[in-house]
Amino acid sequence: MISADASQRSQTGIASPEQLPSLDLTALIDIIFIVLVFLLLTANSQLLSLPVDVPQSPSSAITAVDNRPTIAINIMATAPYWAIDSETFDDLATFTAAFTAHFNTMPEATVVIAADKAAPVEPLMQLLALLQTLSISQTQILMEH
């Protein structure tokens, strides 16, 4: 707080302009100018981007989708557990014979297994054991979240 001596005051209690102390506002103006320049420079800042090289391939390199035949195997939650292309089988022996016949007619076919999430694990394990005995190492297992 800035105050003047009581001896320098007039009778009304207010000091005359010649008697008031002066304030130096140079430092405050410098700070305001620096903040103003900073805000002006950052308001129109350019967004930085990272260049990404996307590989380009000639149109001759694009190949057609390979439409290989598939054998769809369903494993259901209740008996009968096994089905091939929606045809159900009551026991593992008949399923094994039918699957072997399907696979022998289409040896290049992709085997797709679609199991119900409520299905027991035993039919799936029996199916995987059958695929292993037939030397089928590549299968697709469909799952739902």
Short mmCIF file of N, CA and C in Angstrom, two decimals:
data_model
loop_
_atom_site.label_atom_id
_atom_site.label_comp_id
_atom_site.label_asym_id
_atom_site.label_seq_id
_atom_site.Cartn_x
_atom_site.Cartn_y
_atom_site.Cartn_z
N MET A 1 0.84 -1.16 0.00
CA MET A 1 0.00 0.00 0.00
C MET A 1 0.88 1.22 0.00
N ILE A 2 0.51 2.19 -0.81
CA ILE A 2 1.29 3.43 -0.91
C ILE A 2 0.59 4.49 -0.07
N SER A 3 1.35 5.12 0.74
CA SER A 3 0.76 6.18 1.57
C SER A 3 1.72 7.36 1.62
N ALA A 4 1.16 8.50 1.84
CA ALA A 4 1.96 9.73 1.95
C ALA A 4 1.96 10.15 3.42
N ASP A 5 2.91 10.94 3.76
CA ASP A 5 2.97 11.44 5.13
C ASP A 5 1.75 12.31 5.42
N ALA A 6 1.33 12.29 6.62
CA ALA A 6 0.17 13.11 7.01
C ALA A 6 0.51 14.58 6.95
N SER A 7 1.78 14.93 7.02
CA SER A 7 2.17 16.34 6.98
C SER A 7 2.03 16.92 5.59
N GLN A 8 2.05 16.05 4.54
CA GLN A 8 1.95 16.54 3.17
C GLN A 8 0.50 16.63 2.70
N ARG A 9 -0.45 16.20 3.49
CA ARG A 9 -1.84 16.23 3.09
C ARG A 9 -2.43 17.61 3.31
N SER A 10 -3.39 17.89 2.49
CA SER A 10 -4.09 19.16 2.68
C SER A 10 -5.10 19.01 3.79
N GLN A 11 -5.85 20.00 4.01
CA GLN A 11 -6.83 19.96 5.08
C GLN A 11 -7.97 19.00 4.77
N THR A 12 -8.22 18.73 3.52
CA THR A 12 -9.32 17.81 3.18
C THR A 12 -8.89 16.36 3.33
N GLY A 13 -7.65 16.06 3.51
CA GLY A 13 -7.17 14.71 3.68
C GLY A 13 -6.68 14.08 2.39
N ILE A 14 -6.76 14.81 1.28
CA ILE A 14 -6.31 14.30 0.00
C ILE A 14 -5.03 15.04 -0.38
N ALA A 15 -4.05 14.27 -0.84
CA ALA A 15 -2.77 14.86 -1.20
C ALA A 15 -2.88 15.49 -2.57
N SER A 16 -2.13 16.50 -2.83
CA SER A 16 -2.12 17.16 -4.13
C SER A 16 -1.32 16.30 -5.11
N PRO A 17 -1.55 16.41 -6.44
CA PRO A 17 -0.85 15.58 -7.41
C PRO A 17 0.66 15.70 -7.34
N GLU A 18 1.20 16.80 -6.97
CA GLU A 18 2.64 16.94 -6.88
C GLU A 18 3.20 16.15 -5.70
N GLN A 19 2.38 15.87 -4.74
CA GLN A 19 2.84 15.19 -3.54
C GLN A 19 2.71 13.67 -3.62
N LEU A 20 1.91 13.12 -4.59
CA LEU A 20 1.72 11.67 -4.68
C LEU A 20 2.97 10.99 -5.22
N PRO A 21 3.29 9.81 -4.71
CA PRO A 21 4.45 9.09 -5.25
C PRO A 21 4.12 8.54 -6.64
N SER A 22 5.10 8.41 -7.48
CA SER A 22 4.87 7.92 -8.85
C SER A 22 5.16 6.42 -8.90
N LEU A 23 4.40 5.74 -9.78
CA LEU A 23 4.60 4.30 -9.97
C LEU A 23 5.26 4.07 -11.32
N ASP A 24 6.23 3.14 -11.36
CA ASP A 24 6.89 2.80 -12.61
C ASP A 24 6.23 1.53 -13.17
N LEU A 25 5.50 1.65 -14.29
CA LEU A 25 4.78 0.55 -14.89
C LEU A 25 5.54 -0.11 -16.05
N THR A 26 6.78 0.18 -16.22
CA THR A 26 7.55 -0.35 -17.34
C THR A 26 7.66 -1.88 -17.27
N ALA A 27 7.91 -2.42 -16.13
CA ALA A 27 8.04 -3.87 -16.00
C ALA A 27 6.72 -4.57 -16.29
N LEU A 28 5.62 -3.99 -15.83
CA LEU A 28 4.30 -4.58 -16.08
C LEU A 28 3.97 -4.54 -17.57
N ILE A 29 4.29 -3.47 -18.25
CA ILE A 29 4.03 -3.36 -19.69
C ILE A 29 4.89 -4.36 -20.46
N ASP A 30 6.14 -4.55 -20.04
CA ASP A 30 7.02 -5.54 -20.69
C ASP A 30 6.43 -6.95 -20.57
N ILE A 31 5.95 -7.30 -19.41
CA ILE A 31 5.38 -8.63 -19.20
C ILE A 31 4.12 -8.82 -20.04
N ILE A 32 3.27 -7.83 -20.08
CA ILE A 32 2.04 -7.91 -20.89
C ILE A 32 2.40 -8.03 -22.37
N PHE A 33 3.39 -7.31 -22.84
CA PHE A 33 3.81 -7.40 -24.23
C PHE A 33 4.34 -8.80 -24.55
N ILE A 34 5.15 -9.37 -23.67
CA ILE A 34 5.69 -10.71 -23.91
C ILE A 34 4.57 -11.75 -23.96
N VAL A 35 3.62 -11.65 -23.05
CA VAL A 35 2.49 -12.59 -23.06
C VAL A 35 1.66 -12.42 -24.33
N LEU A 36 1.44 -11.21 -24.76
CA LEU A 36 0.68 -10.95 -25.98
C LEU A 36 1.39 -11.52 -27.20
N VAL A 37 2.68 -11.35 -27.31
CA VAL A 37 3.44 -11.91 -28.43
C VAL A 37 3.40 -13.44 -28.38
N PHE A 38 3.54 -14.02 -27.23
CA PHE A 38 3.47 -15.48 -27.09
C PHE A 38 2.11 -16.00 -27.55
N LEU A 39 1.05 -15.36 -27.14
CA LEU A 39 -0.29 -15.81 -27.54
C LEU A 39 -0.51 -15.65 -29.04
N LEU A 40 -0.02 -14.60 -29.63
CA LEU A 40 -0.17 -14.40 -31.08
C LEU A 40 0.62 -15.43 -31.88
N LEU A 41 1.81 -15.77 -31.40
CA LEU A 41 2.61 -16.75 -32.12
C LEU A 41 2.07 -18.16 -32.00
N THR A 42 1.50 -18.50 -30.88
CA THR A 42 0.99 -19.87 -30.70
C THR A 42 -0.43 -20.05 -31.20
N ALA A 43 -1.17 -18.99 -31.39
CA ALA A 43 -2.56 -19.12 -31.84
C ALA A 43 -2.63 -19.63 -33.27
N ASN A 44 -1.70 -19.28 -34.10
CA ASN A 44 -1.69 -19.72 -35.50
C ASN A 44 -0.58 -20.74 -35.75
N SER A 45 -0.36 -21.60 -34.79
CA SER A 45 0.71 -22.56 -34.96
C SER A 45 0.32 -23.62 -35.98
N GLN A 46 1.28 -24.07 -36.72
CA GLN A 46 1.06 -25.07 -37.75
C GLN A 46 1.04 -26.45 -37.11
N LEU A 47 0.08 -27.28 -37.52
CA LEU A 47 0.00 -28.63 -36.97
C LEU A 47 1.13 -29.47 -37.53
N LEU A 48 1.76 -30.21 -36.66
CA LEU A 48 2.85 -31.08 -37.09
C LEU A 48 2.26 -32.40 -37.55
N SER A 49 2.81 -32.94 -38.59
CA SER A 49 2.32 -34.22 -39.11
C SER A 49 3.51 -35.14 -39.38
N LEU A 50 3.23 -36.41 -39.33
CA LEU A 50 4.25 -37.41 -39.57
C LEU A 50 3.96 -38.05 -40.92
N PRO A 51 4.87 -37.95 -41.87
CA PRO A 51 4.62 -38.56 -43.18
C PRO A 51 4.66 -40.08 -43.08
N VAL A 52 3.71 -40.73 -43.73
CA VAL A 52 3.63 -42.18 -43.73
C VAL A 52 3.75 -42.65 -45.17
N ASP A 53 4.70 -43.54 -45.40
CA ASP A 53 4.87 -44.09 -46.74
C ASP A 53 3.99 -45.32 -46.89
N VAL A 54 3.00 -45.23 -47.77
CA VAL A 54 2.11 -46.35 -48.03
C VAL A 54 2.67 -47.08 -49.25
N PRO A 55 2.88 -48.38 -49.12
CA PRO A 55 3.45 -49.10 -50.26
C PRO A 55 2.49 -49.09 -51.46
N GLN A 56 3.05 -48.84 -52.59
CA GLN A 56 2.27 -48.83 -53.83
C GLN A 56 2.59 -50.10 -54.60
N SER A 57 1.56 -50.74 -55.10
CA SER A 57 1.78 -51.94 -55.89
C SER A 57 1.12 -51.75 -57.25
N PRO A 58 1.77 -52.24 -58.27
CA PRO A 58 1.16 -52.12 -59.60
C PRO A 58 -0.09 -52.99 -59.67
N SER A 59 -0.99 -52.65 -60.56
CA SER A 59 -2.25 -53.39 -60.67
C SER A 59 -2.03 -54.84 -61.10
N SER A 60 -0.91 -55.11 -61.73
CA SER A 60 -0.64 -56.48 -62.13
C SER A 60 -0.29 -57.37 -60.94
N ALA A 61 0.12 -56.75 -59.82
CA ALA A 61 0.48 -57.53 -58.64
C ALA A 61 -0.75 -57.94 -57.84
N ILE A 62 -1.88 -57.34 -58.10
CA ILE A 62 -3.09 -57.68 -57.37
C ILE A 62 -3.62 -59.01 -57.89
N THR A 63 -3.83 -59.92 -56.98
CA THR A 63 -4.29 -61.24 -57.37
C THR A 63 -5.73 -61.43 -56.95
N ALA A 64 -6.38 -62.35 -57.57
CA ALA A 64 -7.77 -62.64 -57.25
C ALA A 64 -7.84 -63.42 -55.94
N VAL A 65 -8.95 -63.31 -55.28
CA VAL A 65 -9.16 -64.03 -54.04
C VAL A 65 -9.31 -65.52 -54.36
N ASP A 66 -8.61 -66.31 -53.59
CA ASP A 66 -8.64 -67.75 -53.80
C ASP A 66 -9.89 -68.32 -53.15
N ASN A 67 -10.83 -68.77 -53.96
CA ASN A 67 -12.07 -69.34 -53.45
C ASN A 67 -11.93 -70.85 -53.32
N ARG A 68 -11.27 -71.27 -52.27
CA ARG A 68 -11.10 -72.69 -52.02
C ARG A 68 -12.37 -73.23 -51.40
N PRO A 69 -12.70 -74.47 -51.69
CA PRO A 69 -13.89 -75.05 -51.05
C PRO A 69 -13.66 -75.24 -49.55
N THR A 70 -14.73 -75.21 -48.80
CA THR A 70 -14.63 -75.36 -47.35
C THR A 70 -15.52 -76.50 -46.87
N ILE A 71 -15.11 -77.07 -45.79
CA ILE A 71 -15.92 -78.06 -45.08
C ILE A 71 -16.23 -77.43 -43.73
N ALA A 72 -17.49 -77.10 -43.50
CA ALA A 72 -17.90 -76.45 -42.25
C ALA A 72 -18.34 -77.49 -41.25
N ILE A 73 -17.69 -77.49 -40.11
CA ILE A 73 -18.02 -78.42 -39.03
C ILE A 73 -18.61 -77.60 -37.88
N ASN A 74 -19.80 -78.00 -37.44
CA ASN A 74 -20.44 -77.32 -36.32
C ASN A 74 -20.37 -78.24 -35.10
N ILE A 75 -20.08 -77.63 -33.97
CA ILE A 75 -20.13 -78.33 -32.69
C ILE A 75 -21.20 -77.63 -31.86
N MET A 76 -22.25 -78.40 -31.54
CA MET A 76 -23.41 -77.81 -30.88
C MET A 76 -23.39 -78.08 -29.39
N ALA A 77 -24.21 -77.35 -28.66
CA ALA A 77 -24.23 -77.43 -27.20
C ALA A 77 -24.90 -78.69 -26.70
N THR A 78 -25.86 -79.23 -27.45
CA THR A 78 -26.57 -80.43 -27.02
C THR A 78 -26.39 -81.51 -28.07
N ALA A 79 -26.66 -82.76 -27.65
CA ALA A 79 -26.53 -83.89 -28.59
C ALA A 79 -27.60 -83.77 -29.67
N PRO A 80 -27.32 -84.11 -30.88
CA PRO A 80 -26.05 -84.55 -31.46
C PRO A 80 -25.07 -83.38 -31.55
N TYR A 81 -23.82 -83.63 -31.17
CA TYR A 81 -22.83 -82.57 -31.05
C TYR A 81 -22.20 -82.16 -32.38
N TRP A 82 -22.10 -83.07 -33.33
CA TRP A 82 -21.36 -82.81 -34.55
C TRP A 82 -22.28 -82.62 -35.73
N ALA A 83 -21.87 -81.73 -36.65
CA ALA A 83 -22.61 -81.52 -37.89
C ALA A 83 -21.61 -81.11 -38.96
N ILE A 84 -21.84 -81.59 -40.17
CA ILE A 84 -21.02 -81.18 -41.33
C ILE A 84 -21.98 -80.52 -42.32
N ASP A 85 -21.75 -79.25 -42.58
CA ASP A 85 -22.60 -78.47 -43.48
C ASP A 85 -24.07 -78.64 -43.10
N SER A 86 -24.39 -78.48 -41.83
CA SER A 86 -25.73 -78.54 -41.24
C SER A 86 -26.35 -79.94 -41.23
N GLU A 87 -25.62 -80.97 -41.53
CA GLU A 87 -26.11 -82.35 -41.43
C GLU A 87 -25.56 -82.93 -40.13
N THR A 88 -26.48 -83.25 -39.20
CA THR A 88 -26.06 -83.70 -37.88
C THR A 88 -25.75 -85.20 -37.85
N PHE A 89 -24.90 -85.59 -36.88
CA PHE A 89 -24.50 -86.98 -36.70
C PHE A 89 -24.64 -87.32 -35.23
N ASP A 90 -25.23 -88.49 -34.96
CA ASP A 90 -25.54 -88.87 -33.58
C ASP A 90 -24.31 -89.31 -32.78
N ASP A 91 -23.36 -89.94 -33.41
CA ASP A 91 -22.20 -90.41 -32.66
C ASP A 91 -20.91 -90.09 -33.42
N LEU A 92 -19.82 -90.27 -32.72
CA LEU A 92 -18.51 -89.91 -33.28
C LEU A 92 -18.13 -90.82 -34.44
N ALA A 93 -18.50 -92.07 -34.41
CA ALA A 93 -18.12 -93.00 -35.48
C ALA A 93 -18.75 -92.61 -36.81
N THR A 94 -20.04 -92.30 -36.82
CA THR A 94 -20.69 -91.90 -38.08
C THR A 94 -20.16 -90.55 -38.55
N PHE A 95 -19.90 -89.65 -37.60
CA PHE A 95 -19.32 -88.36 -37.97
C PHE A 95 -17.94 -88.54 -38.60
N THR A 96 -17.11 -89.40 -38.00
CA THR A 96 -15.77 -89.66 -38.52
C THR A 96 -15.83 -90.21 -39.94
N ALA A 97 -16.73 -91.15 -40.19
CA ALA A 97 -16.86 -91.73 -41.54
C ALA A 97 -17.32 -90.68 -42.54
N ALA A 98 -18.29 -89.86 -42.16
CA ALA A 98 -18.79 -88.82 -43.07
C ALA A 98 -17.73 -87.76 -43.34
N PHE A 99 -17.02 -87.34 -42.30
CA PHE A 99 -15.99 -86.32 -42.49
C PHE A 99 -14.85 -86.85 -43.36
N THR A 100 -14.44 -88.08 -43.12
CA THR A 100 -13.37 -88.67 -43.93
C THR A 100 -13.79 -88.75 -45.39
N ALA A 101 -15.04 -89.11 -45.66
CA ALA A 101 -15.54 -89.16 -47.04
C ALA A 101 -15.56 -87.77 -47.67
N HIS A 102 -16.00 -86.75 -46.91
CA HIS A 102 -16.00 -85.37 -47.42
C HIS A 102 -14.57 -84.91 -47.73
N PHE A 103 -13.68 -85.19 -46.82
CA PHE A 103 -12.31 -84.71 -46.99
C PHE A 103 -11.59 -85.45 -48.12
N ASN A 104 -11.88 -86.73 -48.31
CA ASN A 104 -11.26 -87.47 -49.42
C ASN A 104 -11.76 -87.00 -50.77
N THR A 105 -13.01 -86.52 -50.85
CA THR A 105 -13.51 -86.00 -52.13
C THR A 105 -12.96 -84.60 -52.41
N MET A 106 -12.65 -83.83 -51.33
CA MET A 106 -12.10 -82.48 -51.49
C MET A 106 -10.86 -82.32 -50.61
N PRO A 107 -9.72 -82.88 -51.00
CA PRO A 107 -8.54 -82.79 -50.13
C PRO A 107 -7.96 -81.38 -50.03
N GLU A 108 -8.26 -80.49 -50.97
CA GLU A 108 -7.74 -79.12 -50.91
C GLU A 108 -8.67 -78.20 -50.12
N ALA A 109 -9.76 -78.72 -49.58
CA ALA A 109 -10.75 -77.91 -48.87
C ALA A 109 -10.19 -77.39 -47.54
N THR A 110 -10.66 -76.22 -47.16
CA THR A 110 -10.32 -75.64 -45.88
C THR A 110 -11.34 -76.11 -44.85
N VAL A 111 -10.87 -76.55 -43.70
CA VAL A 111 -11.75 -77.02 -42.64
C VAL A 111 -12.04 -75.84 -41.71
N VAL A 112 -13.34 -75.54 -41.54
CA VAL A 112 -13.76 -74.45 -40.67
C VAL A 112 -14.58 -75.05 -39.55
N ILE A 113 -14.17 -74.77 -38.32
CA ILE A 113 -14.87 -75.29 -37.14
C ILE A 113 -15.62 -74.13 -36.49
N ALA A 114 -16.93 -74.30 -36.33
CA ALA A 114 -17.76 -73.30 -35.65
C ALA A 114 -18.38 -73.97 -34.44
N ALA A 115 -17.95 -73.58 -33.27
CA ALA A 115 -18.44 -74.21 -32.04
C ALA A 115 -19.32 -73.25 -31.28
N ASP A 116 -20.39 -73.79 -30.73
CA ASP A 116 -21.26 -73.02 -29.85
C ASP A 116 -20.50 -72.75 -28.55
N LYS A 117 -20.64 -71.55 -27.99
CA LYS A 117 -19.87 -71.24 -26.78
C LYS A 117 -20.37 -72.03 -25.57
N ALA A 118 -21.57 -72.57 -25.65
CA ALA A 118 -22.08 -73.39 -24.55
C ALA A 118 -21.79 -74.88 -24.77
N ALA A 119 -21.12 -75.21 -25.87
CA ALA A 119 -20.82 -76.62 -26.17
C ALA A 119 -19.77 -77.16 -25.21
N PRO A 120 -19.87 -78.44 -24.86
CA PRO A 120 -18.83 -79.02 -24.01
C PRO A 120 -17.51 -79.14 -24.77
N VAL A 121 -16.44 -79.26 -24.04
CA VAL A 121 -15.11 -79.28 -24.63
C VAL A 121 -14.80 -80.65 -25.25
N GLU A 122 -15.38 -81.72 -24.74
CA GLU A 122 -15.05 -83.06 -25.20
C GLU A 122 -15.30 -83.27 -26.71
N PRO A 123 -16.44 -82.84 -27.28
CA PRO A 123 -16.61 -83.02 -28.73
C PRO A 123 -15.57 -82.26 -29.56
N LEU A 124 -15.17 -81.09 -29.09
CA LEU A 124 -14.14 -80.32 -29.80
C LEU A 124 -12.81 -81.05 -29.73
N MET A 125 -12.46 -81.58 -28.57
CA MET A 125 -11.19 -82.30 -28.44
C MET A 125 -11.19 -83.57 -29.29
N GLN A 126 -12.33 -84.25 -29.37
CA GLN A 126 -12.43 -85.44 -30.23
C GLN A 126 -12.26 -85.06 -31.70
N LEU A 127 -12.84 -83.91 -32.09
CA LEU A 127 -12.69 -83.44 -33.47
C LEU A 127 -11.24 -83.09 -33.77
N LEU A 128 -10.58 -82.41 -32.84
CA LEU A 128 -9.17 -82.05 -33.07
C LEU A 128 -8.29 -83.30 -33.14
N ALA A 129 -8.60 -84.30 -32.34
CA ALA A 129 -7.85 -85.56 -32.42
C ALA A 129 -8.07 -86.23 -33.77
N LEU A 130 -9.30 -86.16 -34.29
CA LEU A 130 -9.59 -86.73 -35.61
C LEU A 130 -8.81 -85.99 -36.69
N LEU A 131 -8.77 -84.67 -36.62
CA LEU A 131 -8.02 -83.88 -37.60
C LEU A 131 -6.53 -84.22 -37.53
N GLN A 132 -6.03 -84.47 -36.33
CA GLN A 132 -4.61 -84.82 -36.19
C GLN A 132 -4.33 -86.19 -36.79
N THR A 133 -5.21 -87.14 -36.60
CA THR A 133 -4.98 -88.47 -37.19
C THR A 133 -5.05 -88.44 -38.71
N LEU A 134 -5.83 -87.50 -39.26
CA LEU A 134 -5.92 -87.36 -40.72
C LEU A 134 -4.84 -86.43 -41.26
N SER A 135 -3.94 -85.97 -40.43
CA SER A 135 -2.83 -85.06 -40.79
C SER A 135 -3.34 -83.74 -41.37
N ILE A 136 -4.40 -83.22 -40.82
CA ILE A 136 -4.92 -81.89 -41.20
C ILE A 136 -4.40 -80.92 -40.15
N SER A 137 -3.47 -80.08 -40.55
CA SER A 137 -2.83 -79.19 -39.58
C SER A 137 -3.36 -77.76 -39.65
N GLN A 138 -4.04 -77.40 -40.72
CA GLN A 138 -4.52 -76.03 -40.85
C GLN A 138 -6.04 -76.03 -40.86
N THR A 139 -6.59 -75.44 -39.83
CA THR A 139 -8.04 -75.29 -39.71
C THR A 139 -8.34 -73.88 -39.26
N GLN A 140 -9.57 -73.49 -39.41
CA GLN A 140 -10.03 -72.20 -38.91
C GLN A 140 -11.09 -72.44 -37.87
N ILE A 141 -10.95 -71.83 -36.73
CA ILE A 141 -11.92 -71.98 -35.65
C ILE A 141 -12.63 -70.65 -35.49
N LEU A 142 -13.94 -70.64 -35.69
CA LEU A 142 -14.73 -69.43 -35.56
C LEU A 142 -15.19 -69.28 -34.12
N MET A 143 -15.05 -68.07 -33.59
CA MET A 143 -15.47 -67.82 -32.21
C MET A 143 -16.28 -66.53 -32.18
N GLU A 144 -17.20 -66.48 -31.26
CA GLU A 144 -18.00 -65.27 -31.08
C GLU A 144 -17.71 -64.72 -29.70
N HIS A 145 -17.58 -63.40 -29.60
CA HIS A 145 -17.27 -62.76 -28.31
C HIS A 145 -18.50 -62.74 -27.46
#
